[in-house]
């Protein structure tokens, strides 16, 4: 009984020591440890409370709470050890003679015999599934393919009170981006884009043809850069564009445009700024080329007037040296609305030309979308007109199917 009362008194002393919330929690664990059965493991010296705080003086932090907590733990530990020395009869267990813990068993049901099968668990067997050690494939090139087929259609009966004609407009769009993965090659910038748009519309007003081509534009651009500082790169740029099909002036057999009539090639050396936010919602690319070469081509000068492309009469080509700039911006405004913009300009300091294209995509689902495309162009090498002067403008509103594929 004397030992029992001693244990209770010591526990009460330990509980009353702390004065704050953190100390109260430490005291609870210390008092719980104080009331556990005494187990002898090995002979050891009894530490003094001063040793606890002195061992932590090297820490460059406020270690007052560490010293207090360690002092409380050592106080309880020393009391228990002193109790074992003074009262060996209270030590019920020795670490070497503790009873073995119960073995784990596996219980399985045997429905046929209405029995439960109890077997020891084999702790040495591997009960875990093997780790999938498939190698992670690193993509050096990131591909993005977007293909769409949009159109508008109208049917009007012959007796419609407002009149009108049936019409069908189709717009096919294909774009393939192949870019070097900058996470694998952080010092290099290599972006390539192949883009083709073809628009066909019924032509009721043309007595020679049932359709007309209102959009035929092939574009290939390439950008190679090496990192200079931050997001700036030393870069070389290439831009080539033309159309593939013959396009005629309404009610005539005169060509308005054909393959490589007009064709245009631009090469430039300069600097490129490349930015992409962490979420990938905003992408911006600005290329400035103070040293640029521009080549204009009119292959079929016998049937097409080259002067309307800025080429001297009787010549197939025109060479120009000057400066160019191109800016591309893509913003995913919402998960279903995307805005893409491209601004291009070239000048040889005698004439200037520029293109500003904007595409707004409204995605209904993964395959259906509505697009608004606008193209504003300025070229003072072409003949001047009364209405638009040197400006040109095109706008297309379409609805249809869209498919996108991308590697990550």
mmCIF file of N, CA, C and O in Angstrom, residues 223-313:
data_model
loop_
_atom_site.group_PDB
_atom_site.id
_atom_site.type_symbol
_atom_site.label_atom_id
_atom_site.label_comp_id
_atom_site.label_asym_id
_atom_site.label_seq_id
_atom_site.Cartn_x
_atom_site.Cartn_y
_atom_site.Cartn_z
ATOM 1 N N UNK A 223 10.380 29.170 -85.966
ATOM 2 C CA UNK A 223 11.094 30.092 -85.084
ATOM 3 C C UNK A 223 12.100 29.307 -84.266
ATOM 4 O O UNK A 223 11.749 28.392 -83.524
ATOM 5 N N UNK A 224 13.376 29.660 -84.437
ATOM 6 C CA UNK A 224 14.466 28.993 -83.721
ATOM 7 C C UNK A 224 15.191 30.025 -82.874
ATOM 8 O O UNK A 224 15.601 31.080 -83.375
ATOM 9 N N UNK A 225 15.337 29.720 -81.571
ATOM 10 C CA UNK A 225 15.984 30.674 -80.684
ATOM 11 C C UNK A 225 16.847 30.004 -79.640
ATOM 12 O O UNK A 225 16.619 28.846 -79.261
ATOM 13 N N UNK A 226 17.843 30.767 -79.156
ATOM 14 C CA UNK A 226 18.711 30.317 -78.063
ATOM 15 C C UNK A 226 18.627 31.347 -76.945
ATOM 16 O O UNK A 226 18.704 32.558 -77.196
ATOM 17 N N UNK A 227 18.487 30.880 -75.715
ATOM 18 C CA UNK A 227 18.199 31.758 -74.597
ATOM 19 C C UNK A 227 19.313 32.772 -74.366
ATOM 20 O O UNK A 227 20.495 32.425 -74.298
ATOM 21 N N UNK A 228 18.901 34.040 -74.221
ATOM 22 C CA UNK A 228 19.835 35.115 -73.923
ATOM 23 C C UNK A 228 19.764 35.476 -72.445
ATOM 24 O O UNK A 228 20.752 35.366 -71.711
ATOM 25 N N UNK A 229 18.589 35.911 -71.986
ATOM 26 C CA UNK A 229 18.389 36.270 -70.589
ATOM 27 C C UNK A 229 16.899 36.203 -70.284
ATOM 28 O O UNK A 229 16.074 36.598 -71.112
ATOM 29 N N UNK A 230 16.571 35.668 -69.098
ATOM 30 C CA UNK A 230 15.177 35.548 -68.680
ATOM 31 C C UNK A 230 14.344 34.883 -69.783
ATOM 32 O O UNK A 230 14.617 33.773 -70.179
ATOM 33 N N UNK A 231 13.351 35.630 -70.342
ATOM 34 C CA UNK A 231 12.480 35.074 -71.386
ATOM 35 C C UNK A 231 12.861 35.542 -72.786
ATOM 36 O O UNK A 231 12.109 35.357 -73.735
ATOM 37 N N UNK A 232 14.025 36.142 -72.941
ATOM 38 C CA UNK A 232 14.479 36.636 -74.244
ATOM 39 C C UNK A 232 15.408 35.622 -74.909
ATOM 40 O O UNK A 232 16.227 34.986 -74.237
ATOM 41 N N UNK A 233 15.280 35.490 -76.232
ATOM 42 C CA UNK A 233 16.068 34.537 -77.013
ATOM 43 C C UNK A 233 16.635 35.234 -78.249
ATOM 44 O O UNK A 233 15.960 36.061 -78.865
ATOM 45 N N UNK A 234 17.874 34.866 -78.603
ATOM 46 C CA UNK A 234 18.378 35.214 -79.925
ATOM 47 C C UNK A 234 17.653 34.297 -80.913
ATOM 48 O O UNK A 234 17.625 33.076 -80.723
ATOM 49 N N UNK A 235 17.099 34.858 -81.982
ATOM 50 C CA UNK A 235 16.200 34.037 -82.794
ATOM 51 C C UNK A 235 16.373 34.290 -84.287
ATOM 52 O O UNK A 235 16.843 35.350 -84.719
ATOM 53 N N UNK A 236 15.958 33.287 -85.052
ATOM 54 C CA UNK A 236 15.840 33.365 -86.513
ATOM 55 C C UNK A 236 14.433 32.912 -86.869
ATOM 56 O O UNK A 236 13.943 31.909 -86.329
ATOM 57 N N UNK A 237 13.789 33.646 -87.780
ATOM 58 C CA UNK A 237 12.387 33.383 -88.117
ATOM 59 C C UNK A 237 12.226 33.142 -89.612
ATOM 60 O O UNK A 237 12.940 33.736 -90.437
ATOM 61 N N UNK A 238 11.259 32.282 -89.928
ATOM 62 C CA UNK A 238 10.901 32.005 -91.320
ATOM 63 C C UNK A 238 9.387 32.010 -91.433
ATOM 64 O O UNK A 238 8.693 31.427 -90.595
ATOM 65 N N UNK A 239 8.888 32.671 -92.489
ATOM 66 C CA UNK A 239 7.450 32.725 -92.740
ATOM 67 C C UNK A 239 7.214 32.575 -94.237
ATOM 68 O O UNK A 239 7.790 33.321 -95.043
ATOM 69 N N UNK A 240 6.366 31.597 -94.592
ATOM 70 C CA UNK A 240 6.026 31.370 -95.997
ATOM 71 C C UNK A 240 4.515 31.203 -96.115
ATOM 72 O O UNK A 240 3.898 30.503 -95.314
ATOM 73 N N UNK A 241 3.925 31.861 -97.108
ATOM 74 C CA UNK A 241 2.486 31.736 -97.319
ATOM 75 C C UNK A 241 2.152 31.841 -98.802
ATOM 76 O O UNK A 241 2.831 32.536 -99.568
ATOM 77 N N UNK A 242 1.092 31.124 -99.174
ATOM 78 C CA UNK A 242 0.595 31.129 -100.541
ATOM 79 C C UNK A 242 -0.818 30.564 -100.527
ATOM 80 O O UNK A 242 -1.396 30.335 -99.458
ATOM 81 N N UNK A 243 -1.379 30.325 -101.701
ATOM 82 C CA UNK A 243 -2.633 29.592 -101.814
ATOM 83 C C UNK A 243 -2.445 28.474 -102.824
ATOM 84 O O UNK A 243 -1.492 28.482 -103.615
ATOM 85 N N UNK A 244 -3.351 27.485 -102.834
ATOM 86 C CA UNK A 244 -3.190 26.297 -103.659
ATOM 87 C C UNK A 244 -4.100 26.290 -104.893
ATOM 88 O O UNK A 244 -3.695 25.842 -105.970
ATOM 89 N N UNK A 245 -5.318 26.742 -104.754
ATOM 90 C CA UNK A 245 -6.316 26.591 -105.808
ATOM 91 C C UNK A 245 -6.437 27.859 -106.651
ATOM 92 O O UNK A 245 -6.078 28.960 -106.217
ATOM 93 N N UNK A 246 -6.979 27.670 -107.889
ATOM 94 C CA UNK A 246 -7.246 28.817 -108.758
ATOM 95 C C UNK A 246 -8.526 29.521 -108.309
ATOM 96 O O UNK A 246 -9.526 28.873 -107.993
ATOM 97 N N UNK A 247 -8.474 30.823 -108.318
ATOM 98 C CA UNK A 247 -9.641 31.625 -107.975
ATOM 99 C C UNK A 247 -9.876 32.632 -109.095
ATOM 100 O O UNK A 247 -8.934 33.317 -109.532
ATOM 101 N N UNK A 248 -11.135 32.725 -109.568
ATOM 102 C CA UNK A 248 -11.446 33.525 -110.758
ATOM 103 C C UNK A 248 -12.302 34.727 -110.376
ATOM 104 O O UNK A 248 -13.051 34.706 -109.395
ATOM 105 N N UNK A 249 -12.204 35.769 -111.219
ATOM 106 C CA UNK A 249 -13.066 36.933 -111.079
ATOM 107 C C UNK A 249 -14.465 36.550 -111.538
ATOM 108 O O UNK A 249 -14.646 35.833 -112.529
ATOM 109 N N UNK A 250 -15.479 37.009 -110.821
ATOM 110 C CA UNK A 250 -16.867 36.625 -111.094
ATOM 111 C C UNK A 250 -17.261 36.923 -112.543
ATOM 112 O O UNK A 250 -16.963 38.007 -113.074
ATOM 113 N N UNK A 251 -17.898 35.914 -113.174
ATOM 114 C CA UNK A 251 -18.425 35.998 -114.545
ATOM 115 C C UNK A 251 -17.340 36.198 -115.591
ATOM 116 O O UNK A 251 -17.616 36.671 -116.707
ATOM 117 N N UNK A 252 -16.103 35.849 -115.257
ATOM 118 C CA UNK A 252 -15.009 35.902 -116.235
ATOM 119 C C UNK A 252 -14.147 34.653 -116.066
ATOM 120 O O UNK A 252 -14.301 33.902 -115.099
ATOM 121 N N UNK A 253 -13.241 34.469 -117.025
ATOM 122 C CA UNK A 253 -12.264 33.395 -116.931
ATOM 123 C C UNK A 253 -10.883 33.932 -116.560
ATOM 124 O O UNK A 253 -9.879 33.251 -116.727
ATOM 125 N N UNK A 254 -10.865 35.127 -116.022
ATOM 126 C CA UNK A 254 -9.602 35.743 -115.608
ATOM 127 C C UNK A 254 -9.254 35.299 -114.196
ATOM 128 O O UNK A 254 -10.097 35.341 -113.293
ATOM 129 N N UNK A 255 -8.008 34.899 -114.043
ATOM 130 C CA UNK A 255 -7.547 34.452 -112.721
ATOM 131 C C UNK A 255 -7.386 35.637 -111.776
ATOM 132 O O UNK A 255 -6.856 36.684 -112.152
ATOM 133 N N UNK A 256 -7.848 35.435 -110.551
ATOM 134 C CA UNK A 256 -7.604 36.423 -109.504
ATOM 135 C C UNK A 256 -6.403 36.029 -108.652
ATOM 136 O O UNK A 256 -5.652 36.882 -108.175
ATOM 137 N N UNK A 257 -6.194 34.718 -108.471
ATOM 138 C CA UNK A 257 -5.058 34.195 -107.700
ATOM 139 C C UNK A 257 -4.910 32.717 -108.000
ATOM 140 O O UNK A 257 -5.867 32.047 -108.419
ATOM 141 N N UNK A 258 -3.708 32.193 -107.791
ATOM 142 C CA UNK A 258 -3.425 30.773 -107.997
ATOM 143 C C UNK A 258 -2.212 30.398 -107.157
ATOM 144 O O UNK A 258 -1.689 31.221 -106.392
ATOM 145 N N UNK A 259 -1.741 29.168 -107.330
ATOM 146 C CA UNK A 259 -0.612 28.690 -106.536
ATOM 147 C C UNK A 259 0.630 29.529 -106.819
ATOM 148 O O UNK A 259 1.019 29.723 -107.979
ATOM 149 N N UNK A 260 1.248 30.044 -105.767
ATOM 150 C CA UNK A 260 2.414 30.925 -105.835
ATOM 151 C C UNK A 260 2.133 32.213 -106.597
ATOM 152 O O UNK A 260 3.058 32.873 -107.091
ATOM 153 N N UNK A 261 0.870 32.570 -106.665
ATOM 154 C CA UNK A 261 0.498 33.850 -107.259
ATOM 155 C C UNK A 261 -0.622 34.451 -106.397
ATOM 156 O O UNK A 261 -1.810 34.267 -106.698
ATOM 157 N N UNK A 262 -0.381 34.948 -105.274
ATOM 158 C CA UNK A 262 0.885 35.403 -104.747
ATOM 159 C C UNK A 262 1.476 34.404 -103.749
ATOM 160 O O UNK A 262 0.767 33.766 -102.990
ATOM 161 N N UNK A 263 2.830 34.318 -103.776
ATOM 162 C CA UNK A 263 3.561 33.625 -102.730
ATOM 163 C C UNK A 263 4.468 34.618 -102.031
ATOM 164 O O UNK A 263 4.918 35.600 -102.641
ATOM 165 N N UNK A 264 4.749 34.374 -100.765
ATOM 166 C CA UNK A 264 5.568 35.320 -100.001
ATOM 167 C C UNK A 264 6.435 34.574 -99.005
ATOM 168 O O UNK A 264 5.968 33.668 -98.304
ATOM 169 N N UNK A 265 7.714 34.964 -98.964
ATOM 170 C CA UNK A 265 8.687 34.363 -98.049
ATOM 171 C C UNK A 265 9.393 35.481 -97.285
ATOM 172 O O UNK A 265 9.860 36.451 -97.895
ATOM 173 N N UNK A 266 9.476 35.325 -95.959
ATOM 174 C CA UNK A 266 10.161 36.300 -95.110
ATOM 175 C C UNK A 266 11.126 35.579 -94.185
ATOM 176 O O UNK A 266 10.742 34.608 -93.517
ATOM 177 N N UNK A 267 12.383 36.066 -94.138
ATOM 178 C CA UNK A 267 13.403 35.552 -93.235
ATOM 179 C C UNK A 267 13.881 36.702 -92.359
ATOM 180 O O UNK A 267 14.065 37.832 -92.852
ATOM 181 N N UNK A 268 14.094 36.435 -91.073
ATOM 182 C CA UNK A 268 14.503 37.507 -90.175
ATOM 183 C C UNK A 268 15.416 37.035 -89.060
ATOM 184 O O UNK A 268 15.337 35.880 -88.619
ATOM 185 N N UNK A 269 16.282 37.932 -88.596
ATOM 186 C CA UNK A 269 17.181 37.689 -87.465
ATOM 187 C C UNK A 269 16.931 38.767 -86.414
ATOM 188 O O UNK A 269 16.843 39.958 -86.749
ATOM 189 N N UNK A 270 16.825 38.357 -85.159
ATOM 190 C CA UNK A 270 16.574 39.337 -84.118
ATOM 191 C C UNK A 270 16.432 38.695 -82.752
ATOM 192 O O UNK A 270 17.156 37.759 -82.404
ATOM 193 N N UNK A 271 15.451 39.159 -81.995
ATOM 194 C CA UNK A 271 15.208 38.697 -80.637
ATOM 195 C C UNK A 271 13.743 38.280 -80.497
ATOM 196 O O UNK A 271 12.857 38.821 -81.159
ATOM 197 N N UNK A 272 13.509 37.320 -79.607
ATOM 198 C CA UNK A 272 12.158 36.818 -79.355
ATOM 199 C C UNK A 272 11.900 36.788 -77.853
ATOM 200 O O UNK A 272 12.754 36.340 -77.074
ATOM 201 N N UNK A 273 10.723 37.259 -77.477
ATOM 202 C CA UNK A 273 10.271 37.196 -76.083
ATOM 203 C C UNK A 273 9.168 36.151 -76.004
ATOM 204 O O UNK A 273 8.189 36.205 -76.751
ATOM 205 N N UNK A 274 9.325 35.189 -75.096
ATOM 206 C CA UNK A 274 8.371 34.089 -74.990
ATOM 207 C C UNK A 274 7.870 33.993 -73.550
ATOM 208 O O UNK A 274 8.656 33.929 -72.606
ATOM 209 N N UNK A 275 6.530 33.974 -73.379
ATOM 210 C CA UNK A 275 5.929 33.924 -72.043
ATOM 211 C C UNK A 275 4.755 32.956 -72.047
ATOM 212 O O UNK A 275 3.969 32.901 -72.990
ATOM 213 N N UNK A 276 4.658 32.193 -70.935
ATOM 214 C CA UNK A 276 3.528 31.295 -70.721
ATOM 215 C C UNK A 276 3.300 31.187 -69.221
ATOM 216 O O UNK A 276 4.245 30.905 -68.467
ATOM 217 N N UNK A 277 2.065 31.446 -68.769
ATOM 218 C CA UNK A 277 1.802 31.379 -67.340
ATOM 219 C C UNK A 277 1.767 29.931 -66.866
ATOM 220 O O UNK A 277 1.735 28.994 -67.663
ATOM 221 N N UNK A 278 1.784 29.740 -65.536
ATOM 222 C CA UNK A 278 1.882 28.396 -64.971
ATOM 223 C C UNK A 278 0.685 27.540 -65.346
ATOM 224 O O UNK A 278 0.804 26.339 -65.547
ATOM 225 N N UNK A 279 -0.504 28.140 -65.396
ATOM 226 C CA UNK A 279 -1.707 27.378 -65.724
ATOM 227 C C UNK A 279 -1.844 27.118 -67.221
ATOM 228 O O UNK A 279 -2.646 26.284 -67.627
ATOM 229 N N UNK A 280 -1.084 27.820 -68.049
ATOM 230 C CA UNK A 280 -1.192 27.658 -69.504
ATOM 231 C C UNK A 280 -2.372 28.375 -70.098
ATOM 232 O O UNK A 280 -2.739 28.110 -71.248
ATOM 233 N N UNK A 281 -2.989 29.311 -69.361
ATOM 234 C CA UNK A 281 -4.147 30.033 -69.872
ATOM 235 C C UNK A 281 -3.743 31.175 -70.809
ATOM 236 O O UNK A 281 -4.493 31.537 -71.707
ATOM 237 N N UNK A 282 -2.551 31.744 -70.585
ATOM 238 C CA UNK A 282 -2.090 32.860 -71.403
ATOM 239 C C UNK A 282 -0.726 32.525 -71.987
ATOM 240 O O UNK A 282 0.191 32.134 -71.265
ATOM 241 N N UNK A 283 -0.606 32.690 -73.302
ATOM 242 C CA UNK A 283 0.650 32.446 -74.007
ATOM 243 C C UNK A 283 0.921 33.655 -74.893
ATOM 244 O O UNK A 283 0.048 34.084 -75.653
ATOM 245 N N UNK A 284 2.138 34.204 -74.779
ATOM 246 C CA UNK A 284 2.495 35.382 -75.570
ATOM 247 C C UNK A 284 3.875 35.182 -76.171
ATOM 248 O O UNK A 284 4.806 34.735 -75.489
ATOM 249 N N UNK A 285 4.001 35.508 -77.468
ATOM 250 C CA UNK A 285 5.271 35.360 -78.176
ATOM 251 C C UNK A 285 5.463 36.584 -79.060
ATOM 252 O O UNK A 285 4.632 36.874 -79.918
ATOM 253 N N UNK A 286 6.562 37.307 -78.842
ATOM 254 C CA UNK A 286 6.877 38.504 -79.616
ATOM 255 C C UNK A 286 8.241 38.334 -80.254
ATOM 256 O O UNK A 286 9.233 38.081 -79.566
ATOM 257 N N UNK A 287 8.286 38.475 -81.581
ATOM 258 C CA UNK A 287 9.535 38.334 -82.324
ATOM 259 C C UNK A 287 9.813 39.637 -83.068
ATOM 260 O O UNK A 287 8.971 40.117 -83.837
ATOM 261 N N UNK A 288 10.999 40.188 -82.837
ATOM 262 C CA UNK A 288 11.427 41.426 -83.496
ATOM 263 C C UNK A 288 12.683 41.119 -84.300
ATOM 264 O O UNK A 288 13.683 40.634 -83.746
ATOM 265 N N UNK A 289 12.620 41.385 -85.618
ATOM 266 C CA UNK A 289 13.736 41.075 -86.510
ATOM 267 C C UNK A 289 14.162 42.339 -87.253
ATOM 268 O O UNK A 289 13.598 42.672 -88.303
ATOM 269 N N UNK A 290 15.165 43.086 -86.741
ATOM 270 C CA UNK A 290 15.629 44.293 -87.441
ATOM 271 C C UNK A 290 16.260 43.984 -88.803
ATOM 272 O O UNK A 290 16.268 44.854 -89.684
ATOM 273 N N UNK A 291 16.779 42.762 -88.958
ATOM 274 C CA UNK A 291 17.358 42.347 -90.237
ATOM 275 C C UNK A 291 16.421 41.325 -90.863
ATOM 276 O O UNK A 291 16.337 40.179 -90.412
ATOM 277 N N UNK A 292 15.700 41.726 -91.909
ATOM 278 C CA UNK A 292 14.707 40.852 -92.543
ATOM 279 C C UNK A 292 14.810 40.925 -94.055
ATOM 280 O O UNK A 292 15.154 41.975 -94.628
ATOM 281 N N UNK A 293 14.490 39.795 -94.657
ATOM 282 C CA UNK A 293 14.457 39.686 -96.115
ATOM 283 C C UNK A 293 13.078 39.218 -96.533
ATOM 284 O O UNK A 293 12.533 38.271 -95.961
ATOM 285 N N UNK A 294 12.488 39.894 -97.529
ATOM 286 C CA UNK A 294 11.142 39.563 -97.997
ATOM 287 C C UNK A 294 11.175 39.298 -99.502
ATOM 288 O O UNK A 294 11.749 40.088 -100.268
ATOM 289 N N UNK A 295 10.565 38.186 -99.882
ATOM 290 C CA UNK A 295 10.478 37.804 -101.292
ATOM 291 C C UNK A 295 9.024 37.627 -101.665
ATOM 292 O O UNK A 295 8.314 36.820 -101.064
ATOM 293 N N UNK A 296 8.565 38.370 -102.666
ATOM 294 C CA UNK A 296 7.213 38.233 -103.193
ATOM 295 C C UNK A 296 7.278 37.542 -104.551
ATOM 296 O O UNK A 296 8.150 37.853 -105.378
ATOM 297 N N UNK A 297 6.339 36.616 -104.772
ATOM 298 C CA UNK A 297 6.362 35.788 -105.976
ATOM 299 C C UNK A 297 5.012 35.875 -106.683
ATOM 300 O O UNK A 297 3.959 35.815 -106.037
ATOM 301 N N UNK A 298 5.048 36.008 -108.020
ATOM 302 C CA UNK A 298 3.861 35.861 -108.867
ATOM 303 C C UNK A 298 4.249 34.942 -110.019
ATOM 304 O O UNK A 298 4.908 35.366 -110.976
ATOM 305 N N UNK A 299 3.891 33.685 -109.884
ATOM 306 C CA UNK A 299 4.330 32.681 -110.854
ATOM 307 C C UNK A 299 3.677 32.869 -112.213
ATOM 308 O O UNK A 299 4.329 32.769 -113.259
ATOM 309 N N UNK A 300 2.374 33.136 -112.241
ATOM 310 C CA UNK A 300 1.617 33.179 -113.496
ATOM 311 C C UNK A 300 1.361 34.635 -113.900
ATOM 312 O O UNK A 300 0.256 35.166 -113.752
ATOM 313 N N UNK A 301 2.402 35.318 -114.416
ATOM 314 C CA UNK A 301 2.240 36.727 -114.781
ATOM 315 C C UNK A 301 1.521 36.892 -116.116
ATOM 316 O O UNK A 301 1.124 38.002 -116.471
ATOM 317 N N UNK A 302 1.347 35.800 -116.861
ATOM 318 C CA UNK A 302 0.635 35.892 -118.137
ATOM 319 C C UNK A 302 -0.864 36.083 -117.934
ATOM 320 O O UNK A 302 -1.536 36.695 -118.776
ATOM 321 N N UNK A 303 -1.416 35.567 -116.846
ATOM 322 C CA UNK A 303 -2.858 35.671 -116.615
ATOM 323 C C UNK A 303 -3.209 36.506 -115.382
ATOM 324 O O UNK A 303 -4.384 36.765 -115.143
ATOM 325 N N UNK A 304 -2.212 36.877 -114.584
ATOM 326 C CA UNK A 304 -2.449 37.657 -113.368
ATOM 327 C C UNK A 304 -1.541 38.884 -113.391
ATOM 328 O O UNK A 304 -0.347 38.790 -113.708
ATOM 329 N N UNK A 305 -2.102 40.016 -113.065
ATOM 330 C CA UNK A 305 -1.330 41.247 -113.018
ATOM 331 C C UNK A 305 -0.483 41.268 -111.748
ATOM 332 O O UNK A 305 -1.035 41.327 -110.642
ATOM 333 N N UNK A 306 0.846 41.222 -111.842
ATOM 334 C CA UNK A 306 1.681 41.170 -110.639
ATOM 335 C C UNK A 306 1.682 42.465 -109.842
ATOM 336 O O UNK A 306 2.055 42.462 -108.666
ATOM 337 N N UNK A 307 1.282 43.592 -110.456
ATOM 338 C CA UNK A 307 1.324 44.874 -109.744
ATOM 339 C C UNK A 307 0.353 44.909 -108.561
ATOM 340 O O UNK A 307 0.569 45.652 -107.602
ATOM 341 N N UNK A 308 -0.713 44.122 -108.629
ATOM 342 C CA UNK A 308 -1.656 44.125 -107.499
ATOM 343 C C UNK A 308 -1.107 43.377 -106.289
ATOM 344 O O UNK A 308 -1.696 43.420 -105.221
ATOM 345 N N UNK A 309 0.023 42.700 -106.467
ATOM 346 C CA UNK A 309 0.720 42.053 -105.348
ATOM 347 C C UNK A 309 1.951 42.852 -104.917
ATOM 348 O O UNK A 309 2.736 42.389 -104.094
ATOM 349 N N UNK A 310 2.154 44.034 -105.505
ATOM 350 C CA UNK A 310 3.320 44.844 -105.159
ATOM 351 C C UNK A 310 4.559 44.472 -105.929
ATOM 352 O O UNK A 310 5.669 44.851 -105.531
ATOM 353 N N UNK A 311 4.414 43.747 -107.031
ATOM 354 C CA UNK A 311 5.543 43.330 -107.868
ATOM 355 C C UNK A 311 5.527 44.164 -109.149
ATOM 356 O O UNK A 311 4.461 44.421 -109.712
ATOM 357 N N UNK A 312 6.688 44.557 -109.582
ATOM 358 C CA UNK A 312 6.777 45.369 -110.787
ATOM 359 C C UNK A 312 6.232 44.602 -111.987
ATOM 360 O O UNK A 312 6.365 43.373 -112.085
ATOM 361 N N UNK A 313 5.625 45.325 -112.929
ATOM 362 C CA UNK A 313 5.034 44.708 -114.125
ATOM 363 C C UNK A 313 6.084 43.956 -114.919
ATOM 364 O O UNK A 313 7.207 44.435 -115.115
#
